[in-house]
Every structure is written in C-alpha cells, then in structure tokens.
Amino acid sequence: MNPLEHLRIAMDALAANKVRSFLTMLGVIIGVASVIMLVAIGEGAKTYIRQELMGIGTNLLIIVPGKTETSGMGHMPSGVQKLTLADMRALEKRATLVTAMTPVVVSSAPVKLGNRLRNVQVIGTDQNFETVRNLHVEIGSFISKADVDASRRVAVIGRTVKKELFGESNPLGRTVKLGETKFRVIGIMETKGVTLGQDIDDHVFIPVETAQEIFDQDGLTNILTQVVNDNAIDRAKQQITQVLVERHAGEEDFTLVSQQAMLSTMQTILGTFTYVLGGIASISLLVGGIGIMNIMLVSVRERTREIGLRKAIGAAQRDILLQFIIESVVLSMVGGLIGIVFGAGVAYGAKAFFPAIPIDVSTWSVLTAFIFAFMVGAFFGIYPASKAARLNPIDALRYE
Amino acid sequence: MADTPLIELREVRKVFVTGAIRYEVLKGISLAVERGDYIALMGPSGSGKSTLLNILGCLDAPTSGHYHLEAREIVSLSDTELARIRNQFFGFVFQSFNLMGRYSVEENVALPMVYRGLPRRERLQRARALLARVGLKDFNRHLPSELSGGMQQRVAIARALVNEPKVLFADEPTGNLDSKTGQEIISLFGELNAEGTTLVVVTHDPRVAEHTRRVLTLTDGAIVKDLRNGMAA
C-alpha cells in the first residue's frame, strides 16, 4: 500500500479532532520552541563573548600578581611580592617574544568638574595601552611616554565621563579633579560601550606612575603583554616566567592568563550552560512525546471498531501499525515545525531587545530539534500503534 | 477445478480458553460452500454460528482443522496474506453497519480499495457505481449519519461488494432494521445471489432464511441440520 495513502488516512483522522490534535502538539511545540530559543541565545552569548574577548586585543597574555592553581579567569592573590614597573622593564629587555606591553593600575575615584561629580574607574597605564588593549583616542591624544616619565597630571576621559561632566562643551585642555588632584584633559576615548561587564566609556586614563602616586600603590594590578603571534604564546609564557621567577627570588608568585585560556574557559562555561538549558528544554519535548502517546492510546481505544473494520476489509497489521505511527509522527513533526517557527520568532524578537548579543538560530539546532521531534513521534507512537495493530478484529468489531 | 467447492472446511474446531475454563465453540465442523450458493447459518445464541462465520471469513483462525479456499490450504497463512484474502475474496456486512462517521458515503464504499492499492480517482468512480447499484446514487457526498439505517446498511453492502468478492458474509444484517427495510435488504441479497454472488448469512430471522438456498442449523458447536430450500431446486 502506498505510504501516501497512510498519510492521507492519518491526516483525515487528525483533522477530525482538530482541537485535540493541536493541544497534543502543544507539548512538542513548547519543547521544540524552547530548545531552539535557548540554544540560539546560548550560542549567541558564546559568539558575543568570543567577539568581546577578541576585541580586547590580539594574542594577549596578562600577568597578574599571586599564584592561582588553574589557568583561566580569576585569581587569588597570595599577597606575596607585587608586580612592579621594574618587573616590566626587565621583561621589556628580556622577553623577546613579547612585542608590546603595558602596565595597568586600576582604582576608582570621584572625578569632579566644578560641582559636578562622577565616580569612575581610573586606569593608570602608559603609551602602549592603545595598541595592546585595542582602545583608541578619538579626539586629542593618548598618554605619551613623556607624560609617563614625568608623572604628569594629564587624563584621557571616556565618552560617558565627557558627556556627564562637560556636556557639549570641549573638554580638551580643561582641568578636572581626580580625588583632590587636578588633571588636565588631553584626550577623549572613542565610544566602546560595555565590554565584558566593564563600561570603558566610564573610565579615566592617567599615566601609570601618577596613578601609583595618587592612589599610594607601588605595585601594578596587572601587566598586559602582546605576544608576537598565536603559536608563540606558550614559549612567551616560559620566557616571562623565567624572568619573573629570577626577579622574585625563585618564587613563582604570579599567574599568566592568556586570552585563549580566558576564551576557552568562558566558552566551556557557556557551552555547558547551553547544553544544560537545551537539556532542560528537551525534557519538555519528552513530556510532549508522552502526551502524544497518551492521546494516541485514547485514540486507539476510541477507534477500536474502526480498526476492526479496517482489518475486516483488508488492512494487515502492518497497515494499522503504519497508520497510527504516521499519525503520531505527523503530530510531532507538525508540532516541531510550529515550534521551530515560534522559537526562532522569539529568539529573533529577543535580538531586537538585546542588539549587542548576536542571537542566531543555527541550522544544526533546527535540524536537531526537527529530527528529535520526529523521533519522539515515532518512539511514542510505536506502543499505541502496535496495540492497535494487534487488536483482534472480531473483538474490535464488537467493541462498544 | 469447477467442481472443487469455493470453501471447504474439514474438522474445524474452535476452543476459547478464559482462565481455567476451556470452552469448545465449534466441535469439528465440516462444510463445503459451493460457488453461487446462498447459505443461512441459524441456531440459538451461543451455538457457534458467528464464530463459524468469522472463521469462514478469515477474521478468526480455527484451533484445529483445515480450511481450503479454492483448494488452497490457508490455515497457516500470515496475517498479511490473510488480510489480502479478506480484501480480495470476501466482503463483510455487519449488524451495526460499521461505517466510518467522518468519511462520506462514497469514501466509505471506496475504503476496501485503499488496501487493494487502487488510485483514488478509480476508487471513487467504482464506489459511485456500486452506490448506484444499491439505489443510493444521490447520496455520494453525504455522511453516513445523514442516512437512515436501511440506507446505511446499503452503503455497507456496497462497500462489501466493491472489490468484487467471491463470498459476501453477513452477520445479522437485518438485526438493527425494521421489518420493511429488512425486507429490502433481503431482496437486495436475493438479487445479488441471482447475479452470481455467493452469500453466507448468519441470522435468527426465519424470513431471511426462507429466501436462501441452504439453511444450516447449529447447536452447541455442531451442524445439526442442513436443509436445501425448495426454491433453490
């Protein structure tokens, strides 16, 4: 018998009970929609993090004081020796695989102009920061080597700081107060927005030694280094370690974090997150499948006489089996299709609200969800269908 | 092979086992159904006449014994082969019509041809021809529920005839009908038999039986009377 005939019979049966068919599909619709949606958002977040992390520079290796056991983000300073500018000078001479490096001192302070005040993150750094960190001045100039060497009181301000303190007026050459110290504004950074939870536009950049002076620190928060190329990262780590261990009396009291390590840590976390969310969503797909099985069992019972009649007029067990499996597969696949459209719609709708996150419905998630829906229908259809196929035609015909 | 009977049963037994109770419904039935015959199966309820009809129609398998359809042993055939035999050799008419409520009258009649694998257009064409034959040519697109009981039974008969069966089996075909419409069905059966269709009818209604050629009476799972009606001659 032509499979299209089975399909027609199945469609007729489903069309005869439209509301019930739809409600049965709803489980699969919700399941598939949530899989599509959550995977799209999870994958979007992954792409976002990758873009952001790549955006902070290329082939970065970050040296932070204190030893942590594992690679990746975060560290627990053990409070031993600090990283100093002298350490950095030594590295500049001896770590040949490092093309550029820049010191970073992070603190926070109120910045004032007249009676306007804003609390900002203050970054003490040097002339290489622009290159290494891939952040650029838009108007004016960045901190120069001379500014650093002479510990000048000059500041480069972020877009938000400029807007909040100066409004539309030109801040170049004007004086702001950082804490109690006066600084001359020499540049405005280009707009960058929020990167990895940090609003770069709300930062103020000053020469590193000036920062150490006014915040009374002799160490550095970290040193950013740029390695010559991707393949040299491990060797650069060895070089840096060698130099610093020598300088720190044989103690490895610092940690090297590569951009790659940060990226893979984040990717792993987000990947796991995506799988967990997808897994939870799959459970609702499974529940949807059980719903289909339930309704199919009811349907087989209701249509006992129909089954008996079909057998009497020439349907073999195989025909009845196929008829009911196709019914449940049609239910789950139509549900799957609606779910895909619905889930993709919500995902793209979310994109309109969070334009920064590159939410994208991937082909593989659509295919997986669809195949999964098909399998759910086939799997949960088998039991009711085989029950129908095994019915004795005489008993079935007599069934009231 | 003109003189081989269409159907031949030899020593057919049917035993139902429910729990510890073993119930022998048919106790060694031997019976030949000739081509063109018109047989009434009569007997009190529980005599096994319906079971015999089901076995004849391959809806049920005998516990032991032989069943030859056109000299071919079919007891050991697979479900698929038996389904094919039911589809192409037999037609069934039931007491309660058993029409599919969501299908139109013509689709109901066409249903056996679905399992025969005929294309839809041809199916509907033949279904309409059969509906005209049973006097329902204006009701092709109606739903069964829009028809009277007698008309529904005619639809069922058209459905049973649509694959040009060798035997038409009917289980109490007039049981749910008033006597006038019952009479119409009986005369339709008579016409069909006159046109060469073999019929086997289970009935307890003597008015049905008196129009047949042969009346078999069953009691306690055995044929106790086998009469040829005079009119058959």
XYZ file of C-alpha atoms in Angstrom, chain A residues 1-2 5-6 8-9 12-13 16 303 305-306 308-320 323 327 392-394 397-398 400, chain B residues 50 54 59-60 79-80 83-84 86-87 90 92 94 96-100 102-103 107-108 111-112 114-115 117-120 123 159 163:
66
model
C 0.000 0.000 0.000
C 1.174 3.462 -0.929
C -2.465 6.643 1.492
C -1.348 6.079 5.070
C -3.929 10.701 3.965
C -5.667 8.417 6.472
C -8.050 12.702 7.994
C -8.035 11.286 11.495
C -11.396 15.062 12.559
C -11.319 3.821 17.265
C -14.293 -0.506 15.872
C -12.639 1.414 13.058
C -11.687 -3.890 13.458
C -13.467 -2.753 10.327
C -10.233 -1.855 8.544
C -8.879 -5.281 9.349
C -12.062 -6.970 8.109
C -11.922 -5.179 4.788
C -8.288 -5.989 4.201
C -5.912 -3.972 6.371
C -2.963 -6.056 7.530
C -1.380 -5.490 10.952
C 1.358 -3.591 9.174
C -1.183 -1.165 7.674
C -2.748 -0.409 11.064
C -1.475 4.326 10.159
C -0.445 9.828 12.914
C -8.295 -8.996 17.295
C -10.671 -7.909 14.503
C -13.678 -9.738 15.949
C -15.755 -5.025 15.734
C -17.856 -5.936 18.717
C -18.974 -0.764 22.151
C -20.985 -16.257 14.397
C -15.711 -15.402 11.368
C -11.368 -12.980 10.662
C -10.590 -15.735 13.123
C -1.506 -12.002 8.773
C -0.642 -10.046 5.643
C -5.621 -9.595 5.068
C -5.169 -9.809 1.314
C -10.214 -10.757 3.186
C -9.659 -7.806 0.930
C -14.548 -11.587 0.834
C -18.454 -8.280 5.102
C -22.314 -6.347 9.929
C -24.261 -2.457 13.152
C -23.143 -1.271 9.679
C -19.714 -0.141 10.929
C -19.444 2.843 8.656
C -16.784 5.441 9.322
C -16.035 11.055 9.389
C -15.919 9.743 5.806
C -15.336 7.256 0.701
C -16.748 4.571 2.974
C -12.281 2.083 1.663
C -11.532 -1.596 0.783
C -7.471 1.660 -0.418
C -5.993 -1.562 0.931
C -3.845 -0.139 -3.694
C -6.126 1.359 -6.308
C -5.705 5.043 -7.162
C -8.169 7.423 -5.543
C -11.760 4.092 -6.205
C -18.643 -1.409 0.440
C -13.757 -5.416 -4.579
